[in-house]
Amino acid sequence: MRGLLLLMCLSLGGLAWALSTSPVDGSKSRITATFTQMNVAVDGEFKRIKGQVSYDPAKPESSSTELSIDTASFDIGDEDYNAEVRKAEWFDSNKYPLATFKSTAVRPLGPNQFEATGTLLLKGKAVTVKAPVTVKTEGALRRFEGQLPISRKTFKLGDAGWDEVLEDQVLVKFVIVAPAS
């Protein structure tokens, strides 16, 4: 149950970008979903992220990203819960093994900041999302950080029986790391 919300957030968390095309470093990138179950905040993390980003600091509006997140990699620290969120009523990982994000527009907000708009595809449902993103260059790497609230009901994560146990809003936090080429 908790994992379902986190997976949803992970899919949205894919909002990272860079203009000379660079592969996402999945070992350093993080997509975390925070949901509330019975008034307690719970964090889960997607462990397998792939993609590429294009980013030009001089022309951030020409930036783009494509991310894919393995829905079965959602981990909330308990294998029984992890197995539950892979089931059909949640992520349906057998039918929908990947959640994807593809940017469609980037709007500069200031130095090292922009708003990314894109399509989040999760459990067969495509939704346009927007997220503020901060860019940090650390040596040979570039980090794209942000967060995005999403609705689990929009993606049909959990049936109505969960509505009294889980809040609808899930906060997806992401750190996407790629070479600063």
Tab-separated table of C-alpha atoms in Angstrom:
chain	number	residue	atom	x	y	z
A	1	MET	CA	0.000	0.000	0.000
A	2	ARG	CA	2.684	2.434	0.999
A	3	GLY	CA	4.792	1.276	-1.916
A	4	LEU	CA	2.017	2.087	-4.348
A	5	LEU	CA	2.041	5.705	-3.351
A	6	LEU	CA	5.786	5.840	-3.500
A	7	LEU	CA	5.912	4.329	-6.967
A	8	MET	CA	3.517	6.943	-8.149
A	9	CYS	CA	5.800	9.552	-6.750
A	10	LEU	CA	8.803	7.966	-8.273
A	11	SER	CA	7.310	8.172	-11.719
A	12	LEU	CA	6.797	11.858	-11.220
A	13	GLY	CA	10.142	12.209	-9.667
A	14	GLY	CA	11.751	11.691	-13.076
A	15	LEU	CA	11.857	15.420	-13.686
A	16	ALA	CA	15.560	15.909	-14.421
A	17	TRP	CA	17.209	17.538	-17.446
A	18	ALA	CA	20.557	18.317	-19.237
A	19	LEU	CA	21.417	19.539	-22.937
A	20	SER	CA	24.502	17.734	-24.029
A	21	THR	CA	22.846	14.349	-23.704
A	22	SER	CA	24.130	12.381	-20.730
A	23	PRO	CA	23.015	9.096	-19.223
A	24	VAL	CA	21.399	9.203	-15.790
A	25	ASP	CA	23.605	7.689	-13.091
A	26	GLY	CA	21.096	5.303	-11.513
A	27	SER	CA	23.426	4.488	-8.622
A	28	LYS	CA	23.517	8.137	-7.504
A	29	SER	CA	19.987	9.223	-8.488
A	30	ARG	CA	17.092	8.948	-6.043
A	31	ILE	CA	13.328	9.053	-6.401
A	32	THR	CA	11.479	8.911	-3.109
A	33	ALA	CA	7.757	8.942	-2.494
A	34	THR	CA	6.342	10.137	0.810
A	35	PHE	CA	2.762	9.190	1.575
A	36	THR	CA	0.656	9.310	4.702
A	37	GLN	CA	-0.851	6.105	6.088
A	38	MET	CA	-3.013	6.416	9.185
A	39	ASN	CA	-1.549	9.889	9.884
A	40	VAL	CA	2.042	8.620	9.711
A	41	ALA	CA	4.422	9.758	6.953
A	42	VAL	CA	6.081	6.850	5.154
A	43	ASP	CA	8.976	7.068	2.678
A	44	GLY	CA	9.727	4.604	-0.086
A	45	GLU	CA	12.383	4.672	-2.770
A	46	PHE	CA	12.577	3.398	-6.318
A	47	LYS	CA	15.841	1.513	-6.601
A	48	ARG	CA	16.151	1.228	-10.409
A	49	ILE	CA	16.140	4.400	-12.536
A	50	LYS	CA	17.408	4.798	-16.105
A	51	GLY	CA	17.304	7.635	-18.576
A	52	GLN	CA	19.091	10.513	-20.172
A	53	VAL	CA	19.173	14.246	-19.733
A	54	SER	CA	20.195	17.157	-21.920
A	55	TYR	CA	21.043	20.462	-20.281
A	56	ASP	CA	22.682	23.674	-21.399
A	57	PRO	CA	23.032	26.214	-18.548
A	58	ALA	CA	23.095	29.025	-21.137
A	59	LYS	CA	19.819	27.817	-22.700
A	60	PRO	CA	17.881	25.882	-20.062
A	61	GLU	CA	14.696	26.146	-22.171
A	62	SER	CA	16.288	23.745	-24.682
A	63	SER	CA	16.802	21.104	-21.989
A	64	SER	CA	15.044	17.741	-21.952
A	65	THR	CA	14.857	14.472	-20.061
A	66	GLU	CA	13.523	10.968	-20.419
A	67	LEU	CA	13.368	8.675	-17.403
A	68	SER	CA	12.149	5.160	-16.800
A	69	ILE	CA	11.577	3.762	-13.337
A	70	ASP	CA	11.225	0.070	-12.574
A	71	THR	CA	7.946	-0.144	-10.620
A	72	ALA	CA	8.968	-3.455	-9.031
A	73	SER	CA	12.003	-1.729	-7.492
A	74	PHE	CA	9.918	0.276	-5.045
A	75	ASP	CA	11.240	-0.353	-1.549
A	76	ILE	CA	9.679	0.723	1.714
A	77	GLY	CA	11.912	-1.450	3.842
A	78	ASP	CA	9.673	-4.512	4.191
A	79	GLU	CA	9.504	-7.243	1.545
A	80	ASP	CA	5.857	-8.086	2.349
A	81	TYR	CA	4.793	-4.481	1.646
A	82	ASN	CA	7.068	-4.339	-1.382
A	83	ALA	CA	5.385	-7.462	-2.798
A	84	GLU	CA	1.940	-5.987	-2.054
A	85	VAL	CA	2.532	-2.789	-4.017
A	86	ARG	CA	3.578	-4.790	-7.084
A	87	LYS	CA	0.074	-6.308	-7.265
A	88	ALA	CA	-2.620	-5.264	-9.765
A	89	GLU	CA	-4.488	-2.895	-7.421
A	90	TRP	CA	-1.329	-0.880	-6.865
A	91	PHE	CA	1.514	-0.607	-9.425
A	92	ASP	CA	0.546	-3.730	-11.337
A	93	SER	CA	4.242	-4.304	-12.017
A	94	ASN	CA	3.663	-7.396	-14.162
A	95	LYS	CA	1.496	-5.451	-16.623
A	96	TYR	CA	3.223	-2.050	-16.193
A	97	PRO	CA	6.874	-2.739	-15.335
A	98	LEU	CA	7.950	0.848	-16.004
A	99	ALA	CA	6.793	4.308	-15.042
A	100	THR	CA	8.157	6.956	-17.388
A	101	PHE	CA	8.629	10.691	-17.503
A	102	LYS	CA	9.391	12.661	-20.663
A	103	SER	CA	9.807	16.415	-20.516
A	104	THR	CA	7.882	18.582	-22.980
A	105	ALA	CA	8.969	22.084	-21.883
A	106	VAL	CA	11.456	23.796	-19.583
A	107	ARG	CA	10.930	27.341	-18.332
A	108	PRO	CA	13.810	29.202	-16.645
A	109	LEU	CA	12.959	30.601	-13.190
A	110	GLY	CA	16.328	32.125	-12.327
A	111	PRO	CA	19.955	31.100	-11.960
A	112	ASN	CA	20.161	27.298	-11.705
A	113	GLN	CA	16.376	27.007	-11.408
A	114	PHE	CA	13.635	26.091	-13.831
A	115	GLU	CA	10.176	24.614	-14.072
A	116	ALA	CA	9.943	21.339	-15.968
A	117	THR	CA	6.719	20.259	-17.648
A	118	GLY	CA	6.315	16.750	-18.950
A	119	THR	CA	4.262	13.604	-19.256
A	120	LEU	CA	4.253	11.105	-16.428
A	121	LEU	CA	3.080	7.667	-17.522
A	122	LEU	CA	2.175	5.393	-14.635
A	123	LYS	CA	0.016	2.296	-14.697
A	124	GLY	CA	-1.120	3.083	-18.226
A	125	LYS	CA	-2.271	6.623	-17.418
A	126	ALA	CA	-0.460	9.637	-18.922
A	127	VAL	CA	-0.692	12.901	-16.964
A	128	THR	CA	0.965	16.269	-17.604
A	129	VAL	CA	2.929	17.399	-14.545
A	130	LYS	CA	5.074	20.414	-13.594
A	131	ALA	CA	7.848	20.639	-11.048
A	132	PRO	CA	10.361	23.270	-9.965
A	133	VAL	CA	13.931	22.011	-10.389
A	134	THR	CA	17.221	23.247	-8.954
A	135	VAL	CA	20.481	22.414	-10.759
A	136	LYS	CA	23.800	21.971	-8.955
A	137	THR	CA	27.125	21.151	-10.582
A	138	GLU	CA	29.424	19.166	-8.305
A	139	GLY	CA	32.733	18.423	-10.003
A	140	ALA	CA	32.065	16.217	-13.020
A	141	LEU	CA	28.428	15.628	-12.035
A	142	ARG	CA	25.233	17.638	-12.305
A	143	ARG	CA	22.333	17.168	-9.854
A	144	PHE	CA	18.733	18.029	-10.694
A	145	GLU	CA	16.621	18.248	-7.532
A	146	GLY	CA	12.957	18.897	-6.959
A	147	GLN	CA	9.667	17.624	-5.658
A	148	LEU	CA	6.215	17.123	-7.024
A	149	PRO	CA	2.897	16.332	-5.338
A	150	ILE	CA	0.784	13.751	-7.152
A	151	SER	CA	-2.581	12.094	-6.594
A	152	ARG	CA	-2.610	8.319	-6.131
A	153	LYS	CA	-6.290	8.258	-7.178
A	154	THR	CA	-5.412	9.823	-10.546
A	155	PHE	CA	-3.287	6.755	-11.290
A	156	LYS	CA	-5.713	4.292	-9.639
A	157	LEU	CA	-3.216	3.253	-7.017
A	158	GLY	CA	-5.206	1.372	-4.443
A	159	ASP	CA	-8.931	0.854	-4.503
A	160	ALA	CA	-11.536	2.913	-2.619
A	161	GLY	CA	-11.091	0.701	0.441
A	162	TRP	CA	-7.744	2.389	1.038
A	163	ASP	CA	-9.113	5.923	1.009
A	164	GLU	CA	-9.644	5.945	4.786
A	165	VAL	CA	-6.164	4.567	5.451
A	166	LEU	CA	-4.029	6.427	2.890
A	167	GLU	CA	-4.117	10.077	1.950
A	168	ASP	CA	-4.505	10.807	-1.746
A	169	GLN	CA	-1.530	13.179	-2.032
A	170	VAL	CA	1.931	11.701	-2.420
A	171	LEU	CA	5.045	13.860	-2.458
A	172	VAL	CA	7.643	12.679	-4.950
A	173	LYS	CA	11.161	13.960	-4.261
A	174	PHE	CA	13.876	13.439	-6.813
A	175	VAL	CA	17.588	13.861	-7.248
A	176	ILE	CA	18.702	12.950	-10.761
A	177	VAL	CA	22.449	12.782	-11.298
A	178	ALA	CA	24.217	12.817	-14.674
A	179	PRO	CA	27.656	13.741	-15.997
A	180	ALA	CA	28.093	17.494	-16.449
A	181	SER	CA	29.332	17.165	-20.017
